[in-house]
Amino acid sequence: MIKSFILKIINGKWSAPFFITAISIFFWLLMWILPVTKTVWNLCFIIPLCTGLVYTLLGISKLFKKRFKEGFVQIILSVVFTFIACVFFFILTPKSPYKEYKGNIVNPNNVKVEMPLDFIGMDEKPLVEVKGQDVLLYNYQQPGQYKYDVFLNKIEKGKIYLKLFDLTTNRLLSAKKIKRETQLEVENTSDELEEFESDNIFVVEEGEWGNYYGSRVEVWFRPDDSAKPERKLLVKNYVIQGN
């Protein structure tokens, strides 16, 4: 009896908005209570999304059973309320996964390190004065996820990419993955600085959320002319954390 009652509620065309909303609010509240870790953070986002997906699939299954009106209503409600839940989570995120940096990293030889920049809102970059060739690192969405911009002058046609090293151990971080994710075509024949923006996200896998450490960020250039060797263009030290 209980089983049939639960199945009746799940299969009801009006149950989708109720369950998606209830589960979304429940996991949103959990994000206030539980510690901010990668596992907790991802589960609290993924489970409401999976709930919406399940209700959407149940709606599709009703179409195959020729319950067209009920199926379409359930699909539309599921998609709409899942979208609302996503917007709700992104706009009203209860806690940031970014823990405050307190200067507690091992810094060999006391080299100068800088913090990655933060986006304003979702994707608006802060205004920064750049006086020469430079590489700017940006935090993106979750700890360990980054974007970058490079400012270059007088560079032939080719591709740039990043290499990141642990400042303490000189270990190359996420070598193949970062090289692939940071490749960017460049060319600037003038002496004026030109900004090259990467739309791709790259991930540093080494380390955990809140475990800050110093990294040497190197910008490498591979000319389109295969007769010319790859060369290092820029070096800058940043404080990063892993994902």
Short mmCIF file of C-alpha atoms in Angstrom, two decimals:
data_model
loop_
_atom_site.label_atom_id
_atom_site.label_comp_id
_atom_site.label_asym_id
_atom_site.label_seq_id
_atom_site.Cartn_x
_atom_site.Cartn_y
_atom_site.Cartn_z
CA MET A 1 0.00 0.00 0.00
CA ILE A 2 2.77 2.42 0.95
CA LYS A 3 4.75 1.41 -2.14
CA SER A 4 1.79 2.00 -4.45
CA PHE A 5 1.12 5.37 -2.78
CA ILE A 6 4.76 6.47 -3.32
CA LEU A 7 4.69 5.33 -6.95
CA LYS A 8 1.42 7.19 -7.47
CA ILE A 9 2.97 10.40 -6.15
CA ILE A 10 6.14 9.98 -8.22
CA ASN A 11 4.20 9.30 -11.40
CA GLY A 12 1.74 12.13 -10.83
CA LYS A 13 2.13 14.92 -13.38
CA TRP A 14 2.02 17.61 -10.66
CA SER A 15 4.54 15.96 -8.33
CA ALA A 16 7.59 17.10 -10.31
CA PRO A 17 7.62 20.76 -9.15
CA PHE A 18 6.96 19.73 -5.54
CA PHE A 19 9.77 17.16 -5.34
CA ILE A 20 12.32 19.19 -7.31
CA THR A 21 11.63 22.25 -5.16
CA ALA A 22 11.67 20.28 -1.88
CA ILE A 23 14.90 18.45 -2.67
CA SER A 24 16.59 21.63 -3.93
CA ILE A 25 15.72 23.55 -0.75
CA PHE A 26 16.82 20.61 1.42
CA PHE A 27 20.27 20.38 -0.17
CA TRP A 28 20.60 24.16 -0.30
CA LEU A 29 20.07 24.23 3.47
CA LEU A 30 22.60 21.40 3.89
CA MET A 31 25.19 23.64 2.26
CA TRP A 32 24.78 26.02 5.20
CA ILE A 33 25.31 23.25 7.74
CA LEU A 34 27.90 20.84 6.31
CA PRO A 35 31.59 21.67 5.94
CA VAL A 36 32.61 23.07 2.57
CA THR A 37 34.39 20.23 0.80
CA LYS A 38 34.51 19.19 -2.83
CA THR A 39 32.38 16.08 -2.20
CA VAL A 40 29.69 17.90 -0.21
CA TRP A 41 29.60 20.84 -2.63
CA ASN A 42 29.21 18.66 -5.72
CA LEU A 43 26.61 16.34 -4.18
CA CYS A 44 24.45 19.27 -3.10
CA PHE A 45 24.44 20.51 -6.70
CA ILE A 46 24.17 17.16 -8.47
CA ILE A 47 21.32 15.50 -6.53
CA PRO A 48 18.69 18.21 -7.31
CA LEU A 49 19.79 18.12 -10.96
CA CYS A 50 19.44 14.33 -11.03
CA THR A 51 15.97 14.63 -9.50
CA GLY A 52 14.94 16.95 -12.33
CA LEU A 53 16.46 14.56 -14.87
CA VAL A 54 14.57 11.58 -13.43
CA TYR A 55 11.26 13.43 -13.62
CA THR A 56 12.03 14.49 -17.18
CA LEU A 57 12.75 10.87 -18.15
CA LEU A 58 9.53 9.74 -16.46
CA GLY A 59 7.69 12.32 -18.53
CA ILE A 60 9.32 10.99 -21.71
CA SER A 61 8.35 7.44 -20.77
CA LYS A 62 4.71 8.57 -20.58
CA LEU A 63 4.91 9.72 -24.18
CA PHE A 64 5.80 6.18 -25.21
CA LYS A 65 2.78 4.97 -23.25
CA LYS A 66 0.64 7.39 -25.33
CA ARG A 67 -0.14 9.53 -22.29
CA PHE A 68 0.85 12.55 -24.36
CA LYS A 69 -0.74 15.42 -22.44
CA GLU A 70 0.42 14.16 -19.06
CA GLY A 71 3.90 13.43 -20.41
CA PHE A 72 4.36 16.87 -21.99
CA VAL A 73 3.14 18.61 -18.84
CA GLN A 74 5.60 16.64 -16.69
CA ILE A 75 8.53 17.29 -19.05
CA ILE A 76 7.86 21.04 -19.18
CA LEU A 77 7.40 21.32 -15.41
CA SER A 78 10.54 19.28 -14.75
CA VAL A 79 12.70 21.36 -17.08
CA VAL A 80 11.33 24.69 -15.79
CA PHE A 81 11.70 23.87 -12.09
CA THR A 82 15.16 22.31 -12.60
CA PHE A 83 16.25 25.51 -14.33
CA ILE A 84 14.83 27.60 -11.46
CA ALA A 85 16.72 25.40 -8.99
CA CYS A 86 19.98 25.95 -10.91
CA VAL A 87 19.50 29.71 -10.93
CA PHE A 88 18.60 29.60 -7.23
CA PHE A 89 21.81 27.71 -6.37
CA PHE A 90 24.08 29.96 -8.42
CA ILE A 91 22.59 33.29 -7.28
CA LEU A 92 21.87 32.42 -3.66
CA THR A 93 24.82 30.15 -2.95
CA PRO A 94 24.92 30.05 0.86
CA LYS A 95 28.69 29.73 1.30
CA SER A 96 31.63 30.25 -0.97
CA PRO A 97 33.88 27.21 -1.48
CA TYR A 98 36.83 29.60 -1.37
CA LYS A 99 38.45 29.67 2.05
CA GLU A 100 40.19 32.87 2.97
CA TYR A 101 43.90 32.90 2.20
CA LYS A 102 45.88 33.69 5.35
CA GLY A 103 49.38 33.78 3.93
CA ASN A 104 50.18 30.30 5.19
CA ILE A 105 52.10 28.82 2.25
CA VAL A 106 55.65 27.56 2.03
CA ASN A 107 57.45 30.21 0.00
CA PRO A 108 61.01 29.14 -0.87
CA ASN A 109 63.55 31.95 -1.21
CA ASN A 110 60.81 34.40 -0.22
CA VAL A 111 59.77 34.93 -3.86
CA LYS A 112 56.93 37.32 -4.68
CA VAL A 113 53.58 35.58 -5.14
CA GLU A 114 50.24 37.02 -6.19
CA MET A 115 46.64 35.91 -5.71
CA PRO A 116 44.47 34.98 -8.72
CA LEU A 117 41.84 37.58 -9.54
CA ASP A 118 38.13 37.03 -8.87
CA PHE A 119 35.37 37.53 -11.39
CA ILE A 120 32.74 40.18 -10.65
CA GLY A 121 29.41 38.35 -10.79
CA MET A 122 29.40 35.37 -13.14
CA ASP A 123 31.86 36.31 -15.92
CA GLU A 124 32.82 39.98 -15.63
CA LYS A 125 36.54 40.47 -15.18
CA PRO A 126 37.91 43.16 -12.85
CA LEU A 127 39.74 46.12 -14.37
CA VAL A 128 43.49 45.73 -13.97
CA GLU A 129 46.24 48.06 -15.14
CA VAL A 130 48.77 46.15 -17.25
CA LYS A 131 51.99 47.97 -18.05
CA GLY A 132 53.89 45.25 -19.89
CA GLN A 133 53.72 41.66 -21.05
CA ASP A 134 51.86 39.78 -18.36
CA VAL A 135 49.75 36.72 -17.51
CA LEU A 136 46.65 37.14 -15.32
CA LEU A 137 45.12 34.17 -13.53
CA TYR A 138 41.42 34.12 -12.53
CA ASN A 139 39.58 31.95 -10.00
CA TYR A 140 36.63 30.29 -11.71
CA GLN A 141 33.54 28.70 -10.06
CA GLN A 142 35.31 26.15 -7.83
CA PRO A 143 38.70 26.02 -6.11
CA GLY A 144 41.33 24.62 -8.43
CA GLN A 145 39.51 25.83 -11.55
CA TYR A 146 41.07 28.75 -13.40
CA LYS A 147 40.99 30.91 -16.50
CA TYR A 148 43.77 33.15 -17.76
CA ASP A 149 44.59 36.12 -20.00
CA VAL A 150 47.94 36.94 -21.57
CA PHE A 151 49.17 40.37 -22.73
CA LEU A 152 51.79 40.21 -25.47
CA ASN A 153 53.46 42.45 -28.03
CA LYS A 154 55.53 41.67 -31.12
CA ILE A 155 54.80 37.96 -31.37
CA GLU A 156 54.62 35.87 -34.53
CA LYS A 157 51.75 33.53 -35.28
CA GLY A 158 51.57 30.46 -33.11
CA LYS A 159 50.08 28.94 -29.98
CA ILE A 160 50.73 29.61 -26.31
CA TYR A 161 50.04 27.33 -23.37
CA LEU A 162 50.74 27.26 -19.63
CA LYS A 163 52.98 25.16 -17.45
CA LEU A 164 52.41 25.27 -13.68
CA PHE A 165 55.01 24.16 -11.16
CA ASP A 166 54.87 23.69 -7.39
CA LEU A 167 57.23 26.36 -6.02
CA THR A 168 58.45 24.12 -3.22
CA THR A 169 59.10 20.85 -5.05
CA ASN A 170 59.37 22.19 -8.63
CA ARG A 171 56.88 19.48 -9.60
CA LEU A 172 55.09 20.03 -12.92
CA LEU A 173 51.34 20.15 -12.15
CA SER A 174 48.71 18.31 -14.22
CA ALA A 175 51.16 18.52 -17.10
CA LYS A 176 49.35 17.11 -20.15
CA LYS A 177 45.91 18.27 -19.09
CA ILE A 178 46.87 21.89 -18.40
CA LYS A 179 48.88 22.08 -21.62
CA ARG A 180 45.85 20.88 -23.60
CA GLU A 181 43.30 23.05 -21.78
CA THR A 182 45.32 26.29 -21.96
CA GLN A 183 46.31 26.31 -25.63
CA LEU A 184 45.50 29.62 -27.29
CA GLU A 185 46.28 31.00 -30.75
CA VAL A 186 48.18 34.31 -30.76
CA GLU A 187 49.68 36.78 -33.22
CA ASN A 188 50.62 40.42 -32.73
CA THR A 189 52.86 42.21 -35.20
CA SER A 190 52.79 45.56 -33.38
CA ASP A 191 54.71 46.85 -30.39
CA GLU A 192 51.45 47.64 -28.57
CA LEU A 193 50.20 45.20 -25.96
CA GLU A 194 47.35 42.98 -27.07
CA GLU A 195 45.17 40.97 -24.73
CA PHE A 196 44.57 37.31 -25.56
CA GLU A 197 41.70 35.80 -23.58
CA SER A 198 41.24 32.11 -22.97
CA ASP A 199 37.63 30.94 -22.74
CA ASN A 200 38.63 27.48 -21.57
CA ILE A 201 38.70 26.43 -17.93
CA PHE A 202 41.77 24.55 -16.74
CA VAL A 203 41.96 22.49 -13.57
CA VAL A 204 44.82 21.94 -11.13
CA GLU A 205 44.26 18.44 -9.77
CA GLU A 206 47.04 18.43 -7.17
CA GLY A 207 45.92 19.47 -3.68
CA GLU A 208 42.58 20.05 -1.95
CA TRP A 209 40.18 22.94 -1.40
CA GLY A 210 41.67 25.46 1.00
CA ASN A 211 45.15 23.90 0.74
CA TYR A 212 46.98 26.90 -0.71
CA TYR A 213 50.48 26.65 -2.14
CA GLY A 214 52.80 28.66 -4.33
CA SER A 215 52.97 27.96 -8.04
CA ARG A 216 55.24 29.17 -10.82
CA VAL A 217 53.12 29.91 -13.88
CA GLU A 218 55.07 29.81 -17.13
CA VAL A 219 53.73 30.94 -20.52
CA TRP A 220 55.21 28.90 -23.38
CA PHE A 221 55.02 29.68 -27.09
CA ARG A 222 55.04 27.25 -30.01
CA PRO A 223 55.51 29.04 -33.38
CA ASP A 224 53.51 27.90 -36.40
CA ASP A 225 56.84 27.77 -38.20
CA SER A 226 58.00 24.28 -37.22
CA ALA A 227 61.62 25.23 -37.94
CA LYS A 228 61.59 27.48 -34.87
CA PRO A 229 61.79 25.95 -31.36
CA GLU A 230 59.29 26.45 -28.55
CA ARG A 231 60.28 29.15 -26.08
CA LYS A 232 59.26 30.47 -22.67
CA LEU A 233 57.72 33.95 -22.78
CA LEU A 234 56.67 34.81 -19.23
CA VAL A 235 56.97 33.65 -15.64
CA LYS A 236 54.79 34.75 -12.73
CA ASN A 237 54.19 33.25 -9.29
CA TYR A 238 50.66 32.70 -7.99
CA VAL A 239 49.03 31.23 -4.89
CA ILE A 240 46.75 28.40 -6.02
CA GLN A 241 44.78 25.48 -4.61
CA GLY A 242 43.91 22.09 -6.05
CA ASN A 243 40.63 20.57 -7.11
#
